[in-house]
Short mmCIF file of C-alpha atoms and ligand atoms in Angstrom, two decimals:
data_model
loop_
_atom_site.label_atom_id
_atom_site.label_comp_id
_atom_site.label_asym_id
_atom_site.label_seq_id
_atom_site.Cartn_x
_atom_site.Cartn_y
_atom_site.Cartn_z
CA UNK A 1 -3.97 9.02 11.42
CA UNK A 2 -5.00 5.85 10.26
CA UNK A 3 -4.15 3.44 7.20
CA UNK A 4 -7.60 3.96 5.59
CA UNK A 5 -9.24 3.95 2.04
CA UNK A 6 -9.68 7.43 0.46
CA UNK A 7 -11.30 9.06 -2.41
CA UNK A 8 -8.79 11.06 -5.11
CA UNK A 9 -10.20 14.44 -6.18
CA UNK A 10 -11.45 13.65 -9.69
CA UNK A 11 -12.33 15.88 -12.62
CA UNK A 12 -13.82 15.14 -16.00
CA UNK A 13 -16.99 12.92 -17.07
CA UNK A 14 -18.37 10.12 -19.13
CA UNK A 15 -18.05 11.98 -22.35
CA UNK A 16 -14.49 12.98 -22.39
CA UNK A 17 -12.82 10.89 -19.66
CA UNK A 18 -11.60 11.07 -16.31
CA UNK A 19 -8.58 13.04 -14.11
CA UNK A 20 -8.22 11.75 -10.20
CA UNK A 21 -5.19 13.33 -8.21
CA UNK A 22 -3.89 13.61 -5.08
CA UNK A 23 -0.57 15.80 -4.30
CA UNK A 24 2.04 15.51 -1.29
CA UNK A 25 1.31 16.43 1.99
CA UNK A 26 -1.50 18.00 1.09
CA UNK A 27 -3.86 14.87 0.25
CA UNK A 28 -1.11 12.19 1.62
CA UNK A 29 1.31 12.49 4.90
CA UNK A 30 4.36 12.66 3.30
CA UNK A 31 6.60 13.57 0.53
CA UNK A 32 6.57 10.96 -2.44
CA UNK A 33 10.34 9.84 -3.35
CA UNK A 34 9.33 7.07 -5.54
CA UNK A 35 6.84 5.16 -7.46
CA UNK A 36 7.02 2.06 -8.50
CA UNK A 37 3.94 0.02 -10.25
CA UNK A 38 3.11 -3.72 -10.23
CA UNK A 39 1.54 -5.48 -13.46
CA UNK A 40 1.48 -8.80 -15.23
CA UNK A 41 0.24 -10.84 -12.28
CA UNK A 42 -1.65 -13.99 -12.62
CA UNK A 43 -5.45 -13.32 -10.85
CA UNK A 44 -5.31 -15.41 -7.17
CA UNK A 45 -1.71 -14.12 -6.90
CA UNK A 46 -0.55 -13.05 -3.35
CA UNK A 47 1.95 -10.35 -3.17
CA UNK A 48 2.68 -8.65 -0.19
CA UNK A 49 3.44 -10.48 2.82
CA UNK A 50 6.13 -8.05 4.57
CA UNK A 51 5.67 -4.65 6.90
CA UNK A 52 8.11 -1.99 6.75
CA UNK A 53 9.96 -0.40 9.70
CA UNK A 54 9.74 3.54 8.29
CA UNK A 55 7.82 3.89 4.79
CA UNK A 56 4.62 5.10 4.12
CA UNK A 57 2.75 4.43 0.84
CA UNK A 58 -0.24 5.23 -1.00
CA UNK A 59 -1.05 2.33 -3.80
CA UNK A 60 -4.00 2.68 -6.09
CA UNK A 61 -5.53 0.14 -8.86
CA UNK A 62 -5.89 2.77 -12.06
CA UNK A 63 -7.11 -0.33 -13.96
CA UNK A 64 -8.67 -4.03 -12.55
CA UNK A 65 -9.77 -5.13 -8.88
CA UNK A 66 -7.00 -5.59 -6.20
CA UNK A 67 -7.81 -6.66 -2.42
CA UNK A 68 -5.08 -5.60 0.38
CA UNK A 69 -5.45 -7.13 3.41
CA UNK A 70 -3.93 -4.94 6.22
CA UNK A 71 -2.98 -6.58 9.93
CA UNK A 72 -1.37 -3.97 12.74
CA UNK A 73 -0.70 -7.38 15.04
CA UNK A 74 -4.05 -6.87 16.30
CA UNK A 75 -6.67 -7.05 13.46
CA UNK A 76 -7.04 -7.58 9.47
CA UNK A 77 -9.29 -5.13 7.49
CA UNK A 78 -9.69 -5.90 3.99
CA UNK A 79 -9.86 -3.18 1.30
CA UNK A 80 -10.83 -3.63 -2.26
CA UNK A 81 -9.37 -1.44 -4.58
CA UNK A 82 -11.66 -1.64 -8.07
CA UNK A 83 -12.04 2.14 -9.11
CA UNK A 84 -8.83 4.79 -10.30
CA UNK A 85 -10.66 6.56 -7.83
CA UNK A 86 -9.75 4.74 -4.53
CA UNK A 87 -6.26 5.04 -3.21
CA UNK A 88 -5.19 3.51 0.07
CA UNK A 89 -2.83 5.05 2.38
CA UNK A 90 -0.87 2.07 3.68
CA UNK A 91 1.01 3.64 7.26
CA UNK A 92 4.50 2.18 8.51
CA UNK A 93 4.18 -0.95 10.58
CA UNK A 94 1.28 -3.00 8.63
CA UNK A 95 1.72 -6.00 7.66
CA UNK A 96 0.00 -6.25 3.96
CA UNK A 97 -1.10 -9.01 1.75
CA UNK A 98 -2.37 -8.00 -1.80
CA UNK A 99 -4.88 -10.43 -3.90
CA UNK A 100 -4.86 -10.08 -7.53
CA UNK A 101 -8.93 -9.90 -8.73
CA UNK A 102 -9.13 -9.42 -11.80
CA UNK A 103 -6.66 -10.20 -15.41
CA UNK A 104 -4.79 -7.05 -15.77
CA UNK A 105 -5.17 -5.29 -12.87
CA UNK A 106 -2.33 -3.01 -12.14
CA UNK A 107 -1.37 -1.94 -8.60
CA UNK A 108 0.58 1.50 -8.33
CA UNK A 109 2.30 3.20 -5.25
CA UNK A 110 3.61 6.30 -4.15
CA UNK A 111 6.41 5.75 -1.42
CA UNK A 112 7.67 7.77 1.15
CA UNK A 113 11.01 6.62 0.38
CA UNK A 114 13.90 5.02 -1.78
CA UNK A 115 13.88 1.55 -1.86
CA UNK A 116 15.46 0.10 1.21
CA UNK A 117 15.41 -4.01 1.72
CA UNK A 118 16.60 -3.20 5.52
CA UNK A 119 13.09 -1.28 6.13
CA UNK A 120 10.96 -4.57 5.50
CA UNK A 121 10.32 -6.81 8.21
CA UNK A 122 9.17 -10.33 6.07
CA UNK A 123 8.98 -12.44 8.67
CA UNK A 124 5.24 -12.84 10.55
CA UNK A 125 6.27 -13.65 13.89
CA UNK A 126 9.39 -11.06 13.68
CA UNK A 127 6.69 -8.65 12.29
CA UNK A 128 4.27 -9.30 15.54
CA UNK A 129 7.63 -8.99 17.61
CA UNK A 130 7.85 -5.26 16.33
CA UNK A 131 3.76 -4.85 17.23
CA UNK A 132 3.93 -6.23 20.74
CA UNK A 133 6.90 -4.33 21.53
CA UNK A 134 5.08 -1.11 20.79
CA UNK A 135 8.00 -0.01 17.78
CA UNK A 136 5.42 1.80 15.70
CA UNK A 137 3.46 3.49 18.81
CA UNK A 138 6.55 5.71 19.47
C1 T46 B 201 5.12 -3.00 -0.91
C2 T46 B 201 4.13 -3.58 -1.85
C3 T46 B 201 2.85 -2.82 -1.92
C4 T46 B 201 13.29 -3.01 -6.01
O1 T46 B 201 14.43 -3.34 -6.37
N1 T46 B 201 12.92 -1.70 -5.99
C5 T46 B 201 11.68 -1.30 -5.62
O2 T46 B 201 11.37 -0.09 -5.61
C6 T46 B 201 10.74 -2.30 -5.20
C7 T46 B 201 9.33 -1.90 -4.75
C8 T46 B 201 11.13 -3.61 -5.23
N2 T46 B 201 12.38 -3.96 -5.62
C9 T46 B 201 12.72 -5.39 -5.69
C10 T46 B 201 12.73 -6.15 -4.37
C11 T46 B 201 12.44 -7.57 -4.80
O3 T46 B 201 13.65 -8.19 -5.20
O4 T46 B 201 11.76 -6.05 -6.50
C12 T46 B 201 11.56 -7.38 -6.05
C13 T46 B 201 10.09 -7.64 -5.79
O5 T46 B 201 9.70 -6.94 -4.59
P1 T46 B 201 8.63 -7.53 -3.58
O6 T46 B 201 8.67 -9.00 -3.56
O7 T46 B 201 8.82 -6.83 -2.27
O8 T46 B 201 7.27 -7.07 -4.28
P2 T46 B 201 5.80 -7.01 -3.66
O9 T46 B 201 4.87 -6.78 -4.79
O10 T46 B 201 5.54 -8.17 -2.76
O11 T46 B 201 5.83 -5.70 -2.71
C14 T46 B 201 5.90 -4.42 -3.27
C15 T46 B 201 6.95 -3.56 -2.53
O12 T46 B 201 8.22 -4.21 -2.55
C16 T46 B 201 6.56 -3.31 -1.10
O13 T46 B 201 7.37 -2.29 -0.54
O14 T46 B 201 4.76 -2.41 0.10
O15 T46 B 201 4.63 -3.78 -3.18
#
């Protein structure tokens, strides 16, 4: 499997609103132990700029127009996230950059884990270290 945009199952309509989902293991690779949200930020912001060693995540825009850049060591895809319906799975050992687009865009994530500062790697050349190595091919 591959870090990748996907479409959330979504019920409802124009008249009465909206309902997108997606439920663990089933839609997403793992088991969700925490979610944390991001909100407030300036637009041209640039968050990000760390891998992790173990998590997984899932982060969706419910409201505004983020862009997450993802780099594995060997190439950078850019996904736009500008409908509640996206989500992106983000897999352990990417290193991801995330644009603010738009005034009051809000990024959320599902994690496969408790916060850990030991599991992120926020140095670049440390980070490409890890990807030459092979750490996440294991
Ligand atoms: C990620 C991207 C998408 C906590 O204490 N608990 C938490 O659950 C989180 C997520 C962060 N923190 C602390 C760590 C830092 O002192 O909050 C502060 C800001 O975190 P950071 O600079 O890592 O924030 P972002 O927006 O650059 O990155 C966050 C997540 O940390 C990261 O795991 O993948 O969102």
């Amino acid at each position: 499997m591959k870090s990748a945009v996907f479409k959330n199952k979504t019920i409802g309509g124009h008249q009465s609103g909206f309902l997108s989902f997606f439920e663990s293991e089933k839609d997403i690779p793992f088991s969700i132990r925490r979610i944390y949200y991001t909100y407030g930020v300036p637009v041209g912001t640039k968050r990000g700029m760390h891998a992790h060693k173990k998590l997984q995540q899932v982060l969706w825009c419910p409201h505004g127009e983020i862009e997450v850049i993802l780099d594995d060591g060997n190439e950078k895809k850019s996904y736009l996230l500008d409908s509640p319906e996206k989500a992106l799975l983000v897999l352990r050992g990417y290193w991801h950059d995330m644009y603010w687009r738009k005034e009051g865009s809000v990024l959320c994530v599902a994690a496969s884990d408790y916060y850990d500062e030991a599991d992120y790697i926020r140095d670049y050349d440390e980070f490409l270290r890890y990807a030459q190595e092979g750490y996440w091919d294991k």
